[in-house]
Short mmCIF file of C-alpha atoms and ligand atoms in Angstrom, two decimals:
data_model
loop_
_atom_site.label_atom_id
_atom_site.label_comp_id
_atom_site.label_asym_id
_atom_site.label_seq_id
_atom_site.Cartn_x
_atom_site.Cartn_y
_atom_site.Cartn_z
CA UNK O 1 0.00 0.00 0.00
CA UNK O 2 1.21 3.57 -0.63
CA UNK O 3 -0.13 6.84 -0.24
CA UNK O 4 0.44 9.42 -3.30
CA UNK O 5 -0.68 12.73 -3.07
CA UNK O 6 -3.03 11.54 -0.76
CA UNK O 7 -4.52 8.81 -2.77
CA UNK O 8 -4.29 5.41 -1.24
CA UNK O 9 -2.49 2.88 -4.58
CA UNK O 10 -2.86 -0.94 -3.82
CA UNK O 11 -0.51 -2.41 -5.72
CA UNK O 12 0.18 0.13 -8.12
CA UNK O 13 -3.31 0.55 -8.83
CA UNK O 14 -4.93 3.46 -7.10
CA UNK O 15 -8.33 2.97 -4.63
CA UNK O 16 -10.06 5.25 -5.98
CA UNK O 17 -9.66 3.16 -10.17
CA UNK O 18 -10.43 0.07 -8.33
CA UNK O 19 -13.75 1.21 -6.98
CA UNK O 20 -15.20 3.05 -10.36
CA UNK O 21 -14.36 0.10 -12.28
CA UNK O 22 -15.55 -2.79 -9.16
CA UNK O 23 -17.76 -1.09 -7.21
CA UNK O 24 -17.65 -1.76 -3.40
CA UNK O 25 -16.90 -3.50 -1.05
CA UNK O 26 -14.26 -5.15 -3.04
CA UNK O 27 -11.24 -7.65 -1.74
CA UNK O 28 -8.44 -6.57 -3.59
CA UNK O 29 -4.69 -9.00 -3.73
CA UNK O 30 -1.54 -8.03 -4.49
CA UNK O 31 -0.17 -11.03 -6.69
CA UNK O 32 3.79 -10.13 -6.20
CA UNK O 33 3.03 -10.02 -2.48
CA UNK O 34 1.77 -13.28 -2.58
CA UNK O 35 4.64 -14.23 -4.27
CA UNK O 36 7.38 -12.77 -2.04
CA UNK O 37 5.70 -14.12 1.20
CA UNK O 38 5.77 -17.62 -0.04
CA UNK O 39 9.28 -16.99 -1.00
CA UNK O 40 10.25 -15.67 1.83
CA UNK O 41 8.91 -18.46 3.91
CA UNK O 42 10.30 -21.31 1.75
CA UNK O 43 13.43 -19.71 1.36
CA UNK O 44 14.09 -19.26 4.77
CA UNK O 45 13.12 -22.34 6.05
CA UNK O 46 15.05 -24.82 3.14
CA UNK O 47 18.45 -22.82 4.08
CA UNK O 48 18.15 -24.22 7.68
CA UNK O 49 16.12 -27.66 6.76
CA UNK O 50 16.91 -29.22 2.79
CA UNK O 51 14.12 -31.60 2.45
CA UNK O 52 11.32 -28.89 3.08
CA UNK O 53 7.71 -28.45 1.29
CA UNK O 54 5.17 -26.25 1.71
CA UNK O 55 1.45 -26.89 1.49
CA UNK O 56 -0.85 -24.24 1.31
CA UNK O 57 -3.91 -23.82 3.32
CA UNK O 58 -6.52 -23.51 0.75
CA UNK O 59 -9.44 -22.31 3.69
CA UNK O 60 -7.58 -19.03 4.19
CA UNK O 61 -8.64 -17.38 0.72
CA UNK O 62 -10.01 -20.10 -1.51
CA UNK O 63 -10.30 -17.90 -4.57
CA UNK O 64 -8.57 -20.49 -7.96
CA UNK O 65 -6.47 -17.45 -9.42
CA UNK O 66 -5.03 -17.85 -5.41
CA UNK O 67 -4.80 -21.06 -4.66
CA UNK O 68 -2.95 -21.21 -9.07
CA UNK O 69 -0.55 -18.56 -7.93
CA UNK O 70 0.58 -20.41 -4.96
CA UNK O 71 0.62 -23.82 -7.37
CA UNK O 72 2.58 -22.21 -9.15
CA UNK O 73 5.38 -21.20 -6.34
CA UNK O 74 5.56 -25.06 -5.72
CA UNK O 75 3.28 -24.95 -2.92
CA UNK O 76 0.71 -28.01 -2.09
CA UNK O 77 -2.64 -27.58 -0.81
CA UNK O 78 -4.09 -28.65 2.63
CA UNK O 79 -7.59 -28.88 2.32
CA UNK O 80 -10.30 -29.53 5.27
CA UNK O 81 -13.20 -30.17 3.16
CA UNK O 82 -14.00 -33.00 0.06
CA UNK O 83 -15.11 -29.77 -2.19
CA UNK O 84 -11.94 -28.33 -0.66
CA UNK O 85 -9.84 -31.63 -2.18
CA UNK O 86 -11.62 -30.80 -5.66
CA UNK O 87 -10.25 -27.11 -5.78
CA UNK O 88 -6.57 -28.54 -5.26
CA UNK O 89 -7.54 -30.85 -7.85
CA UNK O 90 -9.21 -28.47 -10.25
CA UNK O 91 -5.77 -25.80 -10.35
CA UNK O 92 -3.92 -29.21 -11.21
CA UNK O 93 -3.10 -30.52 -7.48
CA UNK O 94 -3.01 -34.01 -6.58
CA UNK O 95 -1.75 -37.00 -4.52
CA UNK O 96 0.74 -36.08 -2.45
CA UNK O 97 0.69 -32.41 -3.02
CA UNK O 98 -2.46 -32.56 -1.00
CA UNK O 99 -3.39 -33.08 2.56
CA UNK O 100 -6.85 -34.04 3.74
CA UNK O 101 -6.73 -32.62 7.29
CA UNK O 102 -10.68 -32.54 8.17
CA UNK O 103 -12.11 -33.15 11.38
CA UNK O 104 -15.37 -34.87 12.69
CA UNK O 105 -15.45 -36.67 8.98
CA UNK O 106 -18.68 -38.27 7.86
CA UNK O 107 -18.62 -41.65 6.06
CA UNK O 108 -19.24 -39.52 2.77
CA UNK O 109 -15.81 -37.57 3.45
CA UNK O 110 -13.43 -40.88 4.73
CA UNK O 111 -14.64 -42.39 1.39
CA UNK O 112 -14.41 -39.45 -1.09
CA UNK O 113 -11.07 -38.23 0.64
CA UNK O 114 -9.68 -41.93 0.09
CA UNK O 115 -10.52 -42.29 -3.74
CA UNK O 116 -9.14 -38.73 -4.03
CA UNK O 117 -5.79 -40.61 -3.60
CA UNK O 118 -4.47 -37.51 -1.16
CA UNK O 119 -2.52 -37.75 1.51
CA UNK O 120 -4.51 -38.40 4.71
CA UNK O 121 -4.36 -37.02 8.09
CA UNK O 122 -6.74 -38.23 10.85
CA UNK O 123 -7.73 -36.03 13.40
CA UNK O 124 -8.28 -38.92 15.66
CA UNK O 125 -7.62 -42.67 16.57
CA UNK O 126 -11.46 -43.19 15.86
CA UNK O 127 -11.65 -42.31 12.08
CA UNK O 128 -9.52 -45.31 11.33
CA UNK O 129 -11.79 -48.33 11.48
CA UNK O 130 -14.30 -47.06 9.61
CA UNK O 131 -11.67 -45.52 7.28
CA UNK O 132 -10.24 -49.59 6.83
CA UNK O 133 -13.60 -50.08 6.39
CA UNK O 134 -13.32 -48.42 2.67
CA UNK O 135 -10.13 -48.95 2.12
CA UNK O 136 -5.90 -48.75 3.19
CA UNK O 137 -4.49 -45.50 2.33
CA UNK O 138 -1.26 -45.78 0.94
CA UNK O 139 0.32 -43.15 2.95
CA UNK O 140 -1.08 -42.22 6.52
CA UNK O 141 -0.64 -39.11 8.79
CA UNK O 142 -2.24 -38.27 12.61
CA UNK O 143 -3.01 -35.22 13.68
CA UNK O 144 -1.20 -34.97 17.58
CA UNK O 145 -2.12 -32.72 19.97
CA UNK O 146 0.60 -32.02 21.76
CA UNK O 147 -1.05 -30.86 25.10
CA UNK O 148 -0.45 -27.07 24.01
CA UNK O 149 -1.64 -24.15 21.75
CA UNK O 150 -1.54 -21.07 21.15
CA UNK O 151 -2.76 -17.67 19.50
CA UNK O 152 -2.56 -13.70 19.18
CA UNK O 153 -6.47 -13.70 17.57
CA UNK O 154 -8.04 -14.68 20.61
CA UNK O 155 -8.22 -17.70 22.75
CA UNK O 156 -11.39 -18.72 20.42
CA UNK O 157 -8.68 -19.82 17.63
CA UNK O 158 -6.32 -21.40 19.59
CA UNK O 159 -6.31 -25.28 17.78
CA UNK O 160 -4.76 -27.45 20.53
CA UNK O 161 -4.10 -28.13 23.90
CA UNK O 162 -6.77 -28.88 25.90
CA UNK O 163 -9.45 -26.70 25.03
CA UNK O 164 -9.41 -27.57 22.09
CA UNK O 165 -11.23 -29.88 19.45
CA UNK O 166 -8.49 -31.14 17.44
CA UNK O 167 -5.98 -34.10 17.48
CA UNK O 168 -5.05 -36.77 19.25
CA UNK O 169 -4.20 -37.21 22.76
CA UNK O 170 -0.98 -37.76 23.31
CA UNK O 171 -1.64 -40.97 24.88
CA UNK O 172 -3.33 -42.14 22.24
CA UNK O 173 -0.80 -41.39 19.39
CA UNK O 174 1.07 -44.50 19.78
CA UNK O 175 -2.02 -46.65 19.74
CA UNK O 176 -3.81 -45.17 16.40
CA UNK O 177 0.01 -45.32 14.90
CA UNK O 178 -0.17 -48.94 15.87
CA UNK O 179 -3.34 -50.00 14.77
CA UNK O 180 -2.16 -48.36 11.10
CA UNK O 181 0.97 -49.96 11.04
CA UNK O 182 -1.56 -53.78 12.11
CA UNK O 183 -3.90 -52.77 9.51
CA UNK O 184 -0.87 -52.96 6.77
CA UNK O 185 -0.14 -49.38 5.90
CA UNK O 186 2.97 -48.67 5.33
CA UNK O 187 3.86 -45.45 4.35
CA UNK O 188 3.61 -42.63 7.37
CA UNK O 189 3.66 -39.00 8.30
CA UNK O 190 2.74 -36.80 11.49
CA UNK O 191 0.96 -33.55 11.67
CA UNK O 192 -0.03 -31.05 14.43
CA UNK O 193 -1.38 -27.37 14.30
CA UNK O 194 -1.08 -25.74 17.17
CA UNK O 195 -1.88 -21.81 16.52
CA UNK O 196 -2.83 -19.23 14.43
CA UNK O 197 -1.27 -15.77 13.92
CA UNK O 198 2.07 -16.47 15.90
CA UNK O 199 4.68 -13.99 15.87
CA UNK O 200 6.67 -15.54 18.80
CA UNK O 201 9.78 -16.91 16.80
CA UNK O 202 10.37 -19.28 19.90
CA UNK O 203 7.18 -20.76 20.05
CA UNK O 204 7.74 -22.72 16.79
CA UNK O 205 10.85 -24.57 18.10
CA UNK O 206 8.83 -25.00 21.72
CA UNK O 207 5.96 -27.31 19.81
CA UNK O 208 8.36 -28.74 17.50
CA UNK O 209 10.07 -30.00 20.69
CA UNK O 210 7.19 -31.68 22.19
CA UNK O 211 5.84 -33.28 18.54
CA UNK O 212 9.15 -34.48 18.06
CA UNK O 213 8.88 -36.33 21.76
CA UNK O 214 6.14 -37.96 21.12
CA UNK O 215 6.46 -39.23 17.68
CA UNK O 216 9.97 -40.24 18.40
CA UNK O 217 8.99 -42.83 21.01
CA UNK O 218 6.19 -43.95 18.35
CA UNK O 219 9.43 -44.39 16.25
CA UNK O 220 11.39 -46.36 18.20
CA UNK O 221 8.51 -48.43 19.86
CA UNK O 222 6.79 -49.25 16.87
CA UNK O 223 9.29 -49.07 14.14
CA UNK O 224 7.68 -46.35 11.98
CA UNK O 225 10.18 -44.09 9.86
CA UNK O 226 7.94 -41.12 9.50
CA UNK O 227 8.49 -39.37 5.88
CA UNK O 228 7.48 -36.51 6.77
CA UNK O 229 6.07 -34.35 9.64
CA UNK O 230 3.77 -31.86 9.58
CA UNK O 231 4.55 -28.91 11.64
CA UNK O 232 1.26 -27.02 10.74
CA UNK O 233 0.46 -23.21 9.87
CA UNK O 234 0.52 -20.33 12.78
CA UNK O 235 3.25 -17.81 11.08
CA UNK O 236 2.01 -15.12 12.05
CA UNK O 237 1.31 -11.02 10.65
CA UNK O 238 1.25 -8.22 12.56
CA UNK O 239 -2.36 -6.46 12.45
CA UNK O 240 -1.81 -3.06 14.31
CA UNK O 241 0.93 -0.54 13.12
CA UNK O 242 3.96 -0.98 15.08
CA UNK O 243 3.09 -4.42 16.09
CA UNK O 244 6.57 -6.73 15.88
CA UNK O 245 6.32 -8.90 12.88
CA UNK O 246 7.60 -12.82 13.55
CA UNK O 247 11.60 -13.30 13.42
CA UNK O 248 11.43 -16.15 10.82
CA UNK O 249 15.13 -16.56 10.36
CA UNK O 250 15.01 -17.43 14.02
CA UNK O 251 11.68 -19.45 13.96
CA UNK O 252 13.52 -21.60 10.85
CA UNK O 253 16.57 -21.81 12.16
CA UNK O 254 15.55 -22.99 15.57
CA UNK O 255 12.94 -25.22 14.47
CA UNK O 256 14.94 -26.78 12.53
CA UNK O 257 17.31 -27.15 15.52
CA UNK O 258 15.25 -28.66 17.40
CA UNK O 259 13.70 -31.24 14.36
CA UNK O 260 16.99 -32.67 13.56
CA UNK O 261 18.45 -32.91 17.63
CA UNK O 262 14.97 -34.78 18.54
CA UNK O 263 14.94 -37.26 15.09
CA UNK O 264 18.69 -37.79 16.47
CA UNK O 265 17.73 -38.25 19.78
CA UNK O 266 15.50 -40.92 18.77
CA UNK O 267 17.67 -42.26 15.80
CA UNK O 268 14.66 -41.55 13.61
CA UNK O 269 15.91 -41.59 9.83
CA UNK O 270 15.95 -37.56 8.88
CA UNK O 271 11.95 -36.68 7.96
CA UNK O 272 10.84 -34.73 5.42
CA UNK O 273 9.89 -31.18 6.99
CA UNK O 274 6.42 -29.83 6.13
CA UNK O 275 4.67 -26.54 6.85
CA UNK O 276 0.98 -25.14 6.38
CA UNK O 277 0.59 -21.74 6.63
CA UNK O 278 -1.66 -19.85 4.95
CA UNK O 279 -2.18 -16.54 6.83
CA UNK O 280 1.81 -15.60 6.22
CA UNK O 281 1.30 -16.05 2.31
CA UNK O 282 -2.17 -14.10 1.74
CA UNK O 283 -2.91 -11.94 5.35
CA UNK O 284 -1.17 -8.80 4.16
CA UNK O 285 -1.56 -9.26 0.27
CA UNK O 286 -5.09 -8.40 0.36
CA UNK O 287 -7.15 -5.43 1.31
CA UNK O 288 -11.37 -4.86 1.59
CA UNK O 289 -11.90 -1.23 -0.17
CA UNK O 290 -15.17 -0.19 1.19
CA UNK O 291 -17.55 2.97 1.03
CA UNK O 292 -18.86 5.44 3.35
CA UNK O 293 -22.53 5.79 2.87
CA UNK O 294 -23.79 7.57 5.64
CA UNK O 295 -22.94 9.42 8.73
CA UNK O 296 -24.96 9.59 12.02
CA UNK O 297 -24.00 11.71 15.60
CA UNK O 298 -26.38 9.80 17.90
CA UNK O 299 -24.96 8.76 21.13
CA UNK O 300 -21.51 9.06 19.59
CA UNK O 301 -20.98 9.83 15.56
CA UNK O 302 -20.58 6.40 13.85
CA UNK O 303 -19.55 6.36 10.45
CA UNK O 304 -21.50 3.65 8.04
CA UNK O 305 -19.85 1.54 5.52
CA UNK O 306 -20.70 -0.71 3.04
CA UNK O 307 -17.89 -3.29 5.32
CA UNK O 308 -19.81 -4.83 8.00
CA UNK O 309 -19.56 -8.56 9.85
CA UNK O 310 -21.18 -10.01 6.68
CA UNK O 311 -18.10 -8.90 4.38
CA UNK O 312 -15.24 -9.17 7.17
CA UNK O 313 -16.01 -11.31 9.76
CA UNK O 314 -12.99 -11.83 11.82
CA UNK O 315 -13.44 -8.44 13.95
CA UNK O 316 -17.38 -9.51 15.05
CA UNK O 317 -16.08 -13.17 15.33
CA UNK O 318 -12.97 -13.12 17.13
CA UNK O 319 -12.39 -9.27 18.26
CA UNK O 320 -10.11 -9.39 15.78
CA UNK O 321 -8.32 -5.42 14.68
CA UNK O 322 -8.38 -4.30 11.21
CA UNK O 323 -6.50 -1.46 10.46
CA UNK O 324 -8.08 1.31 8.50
CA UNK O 325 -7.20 3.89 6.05
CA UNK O 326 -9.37 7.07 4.53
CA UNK O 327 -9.25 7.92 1.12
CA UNK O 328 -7.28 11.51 1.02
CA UNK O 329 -7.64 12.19 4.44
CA UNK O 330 -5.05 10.02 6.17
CA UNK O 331 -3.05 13.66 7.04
CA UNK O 332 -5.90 15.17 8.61
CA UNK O 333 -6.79 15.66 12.14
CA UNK O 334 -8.41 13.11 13.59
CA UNK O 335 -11.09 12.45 16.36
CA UNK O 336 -12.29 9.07 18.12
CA UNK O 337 -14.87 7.76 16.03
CA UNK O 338 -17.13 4.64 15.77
CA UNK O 339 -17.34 2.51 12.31
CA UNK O 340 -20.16 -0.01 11.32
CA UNK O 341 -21.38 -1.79 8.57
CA UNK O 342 -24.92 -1.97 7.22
CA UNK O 343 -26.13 -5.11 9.09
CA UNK O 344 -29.31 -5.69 11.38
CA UNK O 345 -27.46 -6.88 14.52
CA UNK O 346 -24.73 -4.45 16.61
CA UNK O 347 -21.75 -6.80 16.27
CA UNK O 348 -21.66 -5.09 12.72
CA UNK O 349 -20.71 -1.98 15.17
CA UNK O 350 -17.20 -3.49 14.53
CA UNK O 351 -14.77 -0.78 15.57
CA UNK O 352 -16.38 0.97 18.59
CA UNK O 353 -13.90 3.61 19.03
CA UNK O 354 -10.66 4.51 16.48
CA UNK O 355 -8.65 7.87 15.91
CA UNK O 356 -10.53 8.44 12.45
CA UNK O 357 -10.00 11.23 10.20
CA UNK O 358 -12.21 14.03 11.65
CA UNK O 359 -13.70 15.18 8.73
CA UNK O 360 -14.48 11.78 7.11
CA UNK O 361 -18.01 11.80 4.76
CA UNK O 362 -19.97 10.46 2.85
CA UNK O 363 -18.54 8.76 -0.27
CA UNK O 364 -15.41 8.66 1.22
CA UNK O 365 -13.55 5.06 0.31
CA UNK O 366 -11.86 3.32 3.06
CA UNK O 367 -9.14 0.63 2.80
CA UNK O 368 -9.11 -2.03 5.58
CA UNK O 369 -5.78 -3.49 5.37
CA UNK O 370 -4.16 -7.12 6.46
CA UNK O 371 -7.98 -8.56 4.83
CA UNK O 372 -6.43 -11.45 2.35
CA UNK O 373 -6.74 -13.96 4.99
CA UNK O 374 -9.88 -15.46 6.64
CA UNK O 375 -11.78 -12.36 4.75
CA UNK O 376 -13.75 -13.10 2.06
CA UNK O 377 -14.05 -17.41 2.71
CA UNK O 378 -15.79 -16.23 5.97
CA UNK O 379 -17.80 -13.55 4.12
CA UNK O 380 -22.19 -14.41 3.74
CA UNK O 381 -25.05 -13.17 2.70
CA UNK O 382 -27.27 -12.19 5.75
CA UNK O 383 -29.66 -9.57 5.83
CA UNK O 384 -29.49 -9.74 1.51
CA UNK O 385 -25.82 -7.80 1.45
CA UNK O 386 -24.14 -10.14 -1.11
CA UNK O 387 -20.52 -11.19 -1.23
CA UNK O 388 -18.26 -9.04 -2.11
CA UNK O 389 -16.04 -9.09 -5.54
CA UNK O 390 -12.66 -10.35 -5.34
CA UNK O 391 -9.62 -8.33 -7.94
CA UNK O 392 -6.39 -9.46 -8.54
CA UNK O 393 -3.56 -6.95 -8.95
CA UNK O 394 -0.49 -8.04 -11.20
CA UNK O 395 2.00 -5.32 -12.70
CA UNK O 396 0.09 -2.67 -12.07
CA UNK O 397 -3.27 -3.89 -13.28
CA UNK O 398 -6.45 -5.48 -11.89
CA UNK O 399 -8.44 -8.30 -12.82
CA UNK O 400 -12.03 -9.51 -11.82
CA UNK O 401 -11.27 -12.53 -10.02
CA UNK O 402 -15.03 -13.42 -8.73
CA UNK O 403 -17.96 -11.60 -10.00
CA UNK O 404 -19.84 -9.63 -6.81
CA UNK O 405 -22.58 -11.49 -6.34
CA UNK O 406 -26.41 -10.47 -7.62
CA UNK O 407 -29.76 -11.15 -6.42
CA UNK O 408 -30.25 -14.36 -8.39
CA UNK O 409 -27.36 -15.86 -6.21
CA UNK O 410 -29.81 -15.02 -3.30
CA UNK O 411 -32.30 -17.04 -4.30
CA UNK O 412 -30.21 -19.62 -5.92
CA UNK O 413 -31.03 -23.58 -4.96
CA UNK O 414 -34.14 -22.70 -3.07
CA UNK O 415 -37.54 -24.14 -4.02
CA UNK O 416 -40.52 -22.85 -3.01
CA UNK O 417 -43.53 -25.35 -2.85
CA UNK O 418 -46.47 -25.02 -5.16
CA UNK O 419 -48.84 -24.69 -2.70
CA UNK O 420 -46.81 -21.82 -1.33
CA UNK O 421 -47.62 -20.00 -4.22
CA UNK O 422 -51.01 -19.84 -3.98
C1 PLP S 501 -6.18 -23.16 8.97
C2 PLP S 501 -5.15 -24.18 8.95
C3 PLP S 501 -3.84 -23.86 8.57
C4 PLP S 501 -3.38 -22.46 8.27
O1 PLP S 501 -3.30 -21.69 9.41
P1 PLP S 501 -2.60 -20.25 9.43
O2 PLP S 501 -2.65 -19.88 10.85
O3 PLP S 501 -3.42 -19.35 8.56
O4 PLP S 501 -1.22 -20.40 8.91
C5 PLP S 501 -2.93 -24.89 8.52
N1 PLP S 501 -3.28 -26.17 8.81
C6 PLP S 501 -4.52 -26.51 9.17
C7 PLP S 501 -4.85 -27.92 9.46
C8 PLP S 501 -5.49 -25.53 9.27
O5 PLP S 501 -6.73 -25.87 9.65
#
């Protein structure tokens, strides 16, 4: 992002182009952003640890021009969902440059996910039976809780430990490793995620350390070389200005400390190192450029935008902070102001109080920044305020990516009853 003479440019291309040619609320991405984070993180990571790959978390921003442009860095894709699966497959993913790591999975899912051919990772002992009961995956992963999680969003999105819903015990690891290994599966991996939005460097090596403890004595009890394992997403982004972004020379270089001591310690033959972010690649690529549409000084003056819950979620959801930037008034004085969106329920009131640009009005454009991740895949269509478009920015130009949606996609796949009719 850059300010010119006022004017707020994403990517080269300024706000104010984007908006007469999109309308709003749009989600805009910055392609060679995309591009240097994933660089940046693969880079950094293979100079400390060789036999590293990179899956990408398709959930995070499941637009195909996104999920391609990632493809096309050498990234994999971890899905959590069948349909999910068929994205990888549709940009040209497949087998083992795809993880199924769903949770709670229906019979539906376990069979799907197996003729898929991907690689799978159970989020618990008890998927197994009835996985056998369809067939023997060629190459089988767990997902391990390690006892401990972790993350700056909010306690709400920490994803292990003992809150939380996902994984395996560690108890139990040894048990669902060994009733693989009975079952005749040979091939195996290991997988945990244990945060989101981490920008302690130390933490990585911390729950690499107790992963690597567990799986090791799975290694040497059971006699399992594991191929790979899994260390999850969680690399995190700074949200608020000034915030400290994550040290990931010393996350990578530590982690992989710690990976190769702990396979040593438990004379595990070297695994293959995997990571699944998906906030670090996309988080601060995109932005939501919004409208201001009308002002009102009630109890306090709250400024109304066409960016509610229904758009960006992760503020109503999680308390999550967005920051926010005014059209050609980012130099002018500013005064504590409320900001809402145009929804029927006051968790739309999503920034209570912010230093805003005093003299912010109507028609105004607004730029809500750090929105590529978790923005528009959470994004629905209460109260009849469609989904937003999605643009693409690449040298300087944007591209439509996804069409903003139109009434008819309201009343798409319903059916109303004859009788109704009458
Ligand atoms: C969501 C998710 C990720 C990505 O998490 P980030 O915090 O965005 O990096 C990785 N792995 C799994 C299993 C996930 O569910």
């Amino acid at each position: 992002m850059e300010i010119r003479n006022g004017e707020i440019y994403l990517g080269g291309v300024s706000v104010e182009d984007i908006a007469s040619r999109f309308g709003t609320p749009t989600y805009v991405y910055d392609e060679a952003k995309i591009r240097a984070n994933y660089r940046r993180a693969y880079t950094t990571f293979k100079k400390y640890y060789p036999d590293f790959e990179m899956f990408y978390a398709v959930k995070c921003c499941n637009n195909p021009a996104i999920v391609n442009i990632l493809r096309q860095e050498g990234a994999g894709a971890d899905c959590a969902s069948v349909n999910e699966i068929l994205l990888a497959k549709k940009v040209g993913l497949s087998g083992t440059k795809v993880m199924f790591s769903g949770n709670f999975l229906s019979d539906d899912d376990i069979r799907q996910g197996l003729e898929s051919g991907v690689i799978f990772n159970l989020d618990d002992i008890s998927i197994l039976p009835r996985l056998l009961k369809f067939g023997r995956p060629e190459m089988l992963s767990f997902r391990v809780n390690p006892g401990y999680g972790k993350s700056n969003v909010g306690d709400f999105v920490t994803n292990a430990g003992p809150g939380a819903k996902f994984g395996i015990h560690p108890d139990k690891v040894i048990d669902a490793y060994r009733m693989a290994k009975e079952a005749g599966i040979k091939r195996f991996g290991a997988h945990m995620m244990t945060g989101s939005c981490i920008t302690d460097a130390d933490y990585f090596p911390f729950v690499t350390g107790l992963l690597m403890d567990i799986i090791g004595r799975v290694s040497k009890e059971l006699g399992i070389d594991f191929e790979f394992v899994d260390l999850g997403g969680g690399l995190g982004i700074p949200y608020k200005p000034n915030e400290p972004a994550l040290d990931l020379d010393r996350a990578a270089r530590l982690t992989a400390e710690m990976f190769s001591r702990k396979a040593a310690e438990y004379g595990m033959k070297a695994p293959q190192l995997k990571l699944e972010p998906a906030r670090y690649f996309v988080g601060n690529a995109g932005w939501l450029v919004g409208r201001v549409h009308s002002i009102k000084e009630s109890y306090k003056k709250i400024v109304g935008t066409d960016i509610g819950m229904n758009t960006l979620a992760r503020p109503a959801m999680y308390g999550s902070y967005h920051h926010i930037y005014v059209n050609r008034k980012e130099n002018c004085p500013r005064e504590t102001l409320g900001l809402c969106g145009q929804l029927c329920e006051n968790t739309d009131f999503w920034v209570k109080e912010r230093e805003l640009p005093a003299n912010i009005a109507e028609g105004d454009l607004i730029v809500v920044e750090n929105a590529g991740a978790y923005g528009f895949g959470m994004s629905y269509q209460y109260n009849g305020r469609l989904r937003p478009a999605e643009v693409l920015i690449n040298d300087g130009d944007a591209e439509l990516i996804r069409d903003r949606e139109v009434f008819e996609d309201m009343v798409r796949h319903t059916h109303v009853p004859e009788r109704l009719n009458q």
